[in-house]
Amino acid sequence: MPFPLSKSGSFRVVTSGPDEQNVVALEAALFDWLADKKARRITRSDHGINFTAGVFRLVMNWNILVPVSSGEIRLAAQGGGIEISYHLRFTEMFVVVTAAVILLLGPELLSAPNLNAMEVTWLSLSAWLWLFGANYLVAIFRIPNALKNLAHQATGGSIV
């Protein structure tokens, strides 16, 4: 899925010691981190983790996974390090914010006697950009940084 419904990326951790041992340690740390963030349906697969999250969980709104509907994190041991790739989906937030702007804000703006069609459009678009766009931007910077931090802590390696 293209922007703004998903975001993919990868980075490498250069480690010392056996790569497979570091992969296992990192996978366990990722699983615990996702559980701590109250992700749902966390499942392990061949050196990777799948999870769901989203806005419909009993968590505070600053929970790092609120904007993310679901995701995958893959780990691959490669000569002296671990390649970490992730794929995050923002579908649920996209639908919820779009529906809220159209169904909740739209009628209020359309019934305002002092707004013309162009102003209603700009206000609706601004609200959508703030509610979806700001959360999306924060998530695409905050989550990779959290993953890098976690990878460094779990393996003692350096991020490349």
Tab-separated table of C-alpha atoms in Angstrom:
chain	number	residue	atom	x	y	z
A	1	MET	CA	0.000	0.000	0.000
A	2	PRO	CA	1.370	3.400	-0.886
A	3	PHE	CA	1.509	6.574	1.181
A	4	PRO	CA	-0.274	7.378	3.426
A	5	LEU	CA	-1.551	3.918	4.213
A	6	SER	CA	1.781	2.295	4.989
A	7	LYS	CA	5.436	2.906	5.700
A	8	SER	CA	8.335	0.500	5.270
A	9	GLY	CA	11.957	0.821	6.192
A	10	SER	CA	15.011	-1.027	7.352
A	11	PHE	CA	18.270	-0.536	9.196
A	12	ARG	CA	21.228	-2.647	10.229
A	13	VAL	CA	22.717	-3.353	13.646
A	14	VAL	CA	26.390	-4.300	13.672
A	15	THR	CA	26.922	-6.752	16.516
A	16	SER	CA	29.690	-8.724	18.088
A	17	GLY	CA	29.120	-12.319	19.012
A	18	PRO	CA	26.978	-14.957	17.332
A	19	ASP	CA	24.398	-13.416	14.997
A	20	GLU	CA	21.708	-16.021	15.707
A	21	GLN	CA	22.025	-15.466	19.447
A	22	ASN	CA	21.599	-11.711	18.913
A	23	VAL	CA	18.580	-12.308	16.658
A	24	VAL	CA	16.919	-14.408	19.353
A	25	ALA	CA	17.647	-11.763	22.007
A	26	LEU	CA	16.336	-8.972	19.787
A	27	GLU	CA	13.224	-10.942	18.845
A	28	ALA	CA	12.440	-11.511	22.535
A	29	ALA	CA	13.007	-7.819	23.288
A	30	LEU	CA	10.720	-6.789	20.405
A	31	PHE	CA	8.008	-9.178	21.567
A	32	ASP	CA	8.199	-7.772	25.109
A	33	TRP	CA	8.224	-4.175	23.811
A	34	LEU	CA	5.111	-4.777	21.707
A	35	ALA	CA	3.363	-6.454	24.642
A	36	ASP	CA	4.303	-3.504	26.865
A	37	LYS	CA	2.782	-1.135	24.294
A	38	LYS	CA	-0.409	-3.241	24.395
A	39	ALA	CA	-0.224	-4.449	20.804
A	40	ARG	CA	-2.744	-7.179	20.025
A	41	ARG	CA	-2.292	-10.479	18.241
A	42	ILE	CA	1.480	-10.503	18.532
A	43	THR	CA	2.687	-13.571	16.657
A	44	ARG	CA	6.158	-14.849	15.905
A	45	SER	CA	7.117	-16.236	12.547
A	46	ASP	CA	10.477	-17.117	10.983
A	47	HIS	CA	12.636	-14.424	12.605
A	48	GLY	CA	9.884	-11.893	12.641
A	49	ILE	CA	6.929	-10.587	14.531
A	50	ASN	CA	3.464	-9.615	13.277
A	51	PHE	CA	1.137	-7.493	15.366
A	52	THR	CA	-2.000	-5.388	15.349
A	53	ALA	CA	-2.534	-2.180	17.276
A	54	GLY	CA	-4.625	0.850	16.351
A	55	VAL	CA	-6.902	3.416	17.920
A	56	PHE	CA	-9.485	0.992	19.297
A	57	ARG	CA	-7.440	-0.247	22.255
A	58	LEU	CA	-7.648	0.782	25.886
A	59	VAL	CA	-4.441	2.825	25.875
A	60	MET	CA	-3.614	6.484	26.302
A	61	ASN	CA	-3.525	8.513	23.103
A	62	TRP	CA	0.238	9.026	23.341
A	63	ASN	CA	0.902	5.288	23.083
A	64	ILE	CA	3.439	4.911	20.296
A	65	LEU	CA	1.322	2.324	18.444
A	66	VAL	CA	-2.001	4.228	18.364
A	67	PRO	CA	-1.591	5.375	14.724
A	68	VAL	CA	-0.507	1.904	13.537
A	69	SER	CA	-3.219	-0.550	12.465
A	70	SER	CA	-0.841	-3.466	12.061
A	71	GLY	CA	2.750	-4.202	11.247
A	72	GLU	CA	5.548	-6.645	10.696
A	73	ILE	CA	9.097	-6.535	11.949
A	74	ARG	CA	11.561	-8.922	10.295
A	75	LEU	CA	15.024	-9.866	11.521
A	76	ALA	CA	17.756	-11.392	9.372
A	77	ALA	CA	21.217	-12.343	10.620
A	78	GLN	CA	23.835	-11.218	8.133
A	79	GLY	CA	27.592	-11.560	8.711
A	80	GLY	CA	28.383	-9.536	11.805
A	81	GLY	CA	24.985	-7.959	12.199
A	82	ILE	CA	21.239	-8.029	11.939
A	83	GLU	CA	19.114	-6.493	9.207
A	84	ILE	CA	15.862	-5.189	10.700
A	85	SER	CA	13.010	-4.340	8.364
A	86	TYR	CA	9.573	-3.112	9.298
A	87	HIS	CA	6.284	-2.486	7.554
A	88	LEU	CA	3.633	-0.400	9.300
A	89	ARG	CA	0.038	0.095	8.162
A	90	PHE	CA	-2.052	3.164	9.028
A	91	THR	CA	-5.335	2.045	7.439
A	92	GLU	CA	-7.482	2.170	10.577
A	93	MET	CA	-6.387	5.702	11.491
A	94	PHE	CA	-6.900	6.825	7.887
A	95	VAL	CA	-10.486	5.521	7.857
A	96	VAL	CA	-11.359	6.810	11.347
A	97	VAL	CA	-9.985	10.313	10.759
A	98	THR	CA	-11.529	10.593	7.296
A	99	ALA	CA	-14.923	9.462	8.602
A	100	ALA	CA	-14.712	11.805	11.598
A	101	VAL	CA	-13.886	14.823	9.450
A	102	ILE	CA	-16.633	14.034	6.944
A	103	LEU	CA	-19.357	12.881	9.346
A	104	LEU	CA	-18.694	14.978	12.440
A	105	LEU	CA	-17.014	18.147	11.215
A	106	GLY	CA	-18.525	18.286	7.727
A	107	PRO	CA	-22.151	18.962	8.688
A	108	GLU	CA	-21.099	21.651	11.178
A	109	LEU	CA	-18.984	23.426	8.602
A	110	LEU	CA	-21.596	23.101	5.864
A	111	SER	CA	-24.274	24.598	8.094
A	112	ALA	CA	-22.139	27.600	9.052
A	113	PRO	CA	-23.719	30.610	7.317
A	114	ASN	CA	-20.490	32.607	7.146
A	115	LEU	CA	-18.420	29.973	5.275
A	116	ASN	CA	-18.337	29.472	1.532
A	117	ALA	CA	-17.544	26.160	-0.184
A	118	MET	CA	-13.833	26.936	-0.536
A	119	GLU	CA	-13.511	27.775	3.174
A	120	VAL	CA	-15.352	24.586	4.157
A	121	THR	CA	-12.995	22.590	1.934
A	122	TRP	CA	-9.867	24.221	3.379
A	123	LEU	CA	-11.045	23.834	6.969
A	124	SER	CA	-11.927	20.169	6.409
A	125	LEU	CA	-8.615	19.496	4.711
A	126	SER	CA	-6.726	21.302	7.475
A	127	ALA	CA	-8.498	19.266	10.140
A	128	TRP	CA	-7.724	16.030	8.287
A	129	LEU	CA	-4.075	16.997	7.809
A	130	TRP	CA	-3.752	17.827	11.492
A	131	LEU	CA	-5.493	14.713	12.787
A	132	PHE	CA	-4.091	12.187	10.336
A	133	GLY	CA	-1.000	13.894	8.960
A	134	ALA	CA	0.494	14.924	12.291
A	135	ASN	CA	-0.035	11.456	13.795
A	136	TYR	CA	1.417	9.822	10.685
A	137	LEU	CA	4.513	12.060	10.715
A	138	VAL	CA	5.128	11.526	14.401
A	139	ALA	CA	4.759	7.738	14.002
A	140	ILE	CA	7.096	7.393	10.998
A	141	PHE	CA	9.885	9.078	12.952
A	142	ARG	CA	9.133	7.855	16.464
A	143	ILE	CA	8.663	4.137	15.770
A	144	PRO	CA	11.892	3.575	13.776
A	145	ASN	CA	13.820	5.480	16.457
A	146	ALA	CA	12.249	3.297	19.162
A	147	LEU	CA	13.144	0.159	17.177
A	148	LYS	CA	16.749	1.346	16.753
A	149	ASN	CA	17.010	2.111	20.451
A	150	LEU	CA	15.605	-1.293	21.343
A	151	ALA	CA	17.965	-3.052	18.901
A	152	HIS	CA	20.953	-1.265	20.413
A	153	GLN	CA	19.883	-2.153	23.967
A	154	ALA	CA	19.102	-5.807	23.171
A	155	THR	CA	22.273	-6.545	21.211
A	156	GLY	CA	24.788	-3.941	22.341
A	157	GLY	CA	25.474	-3.298	18.672
A	158	SER	CA	25.748	-0.062	16.760
A	159	ILE	CA	23.144	1.133	14.264
A	160	VAL	CA	24.210	1.608	10.660
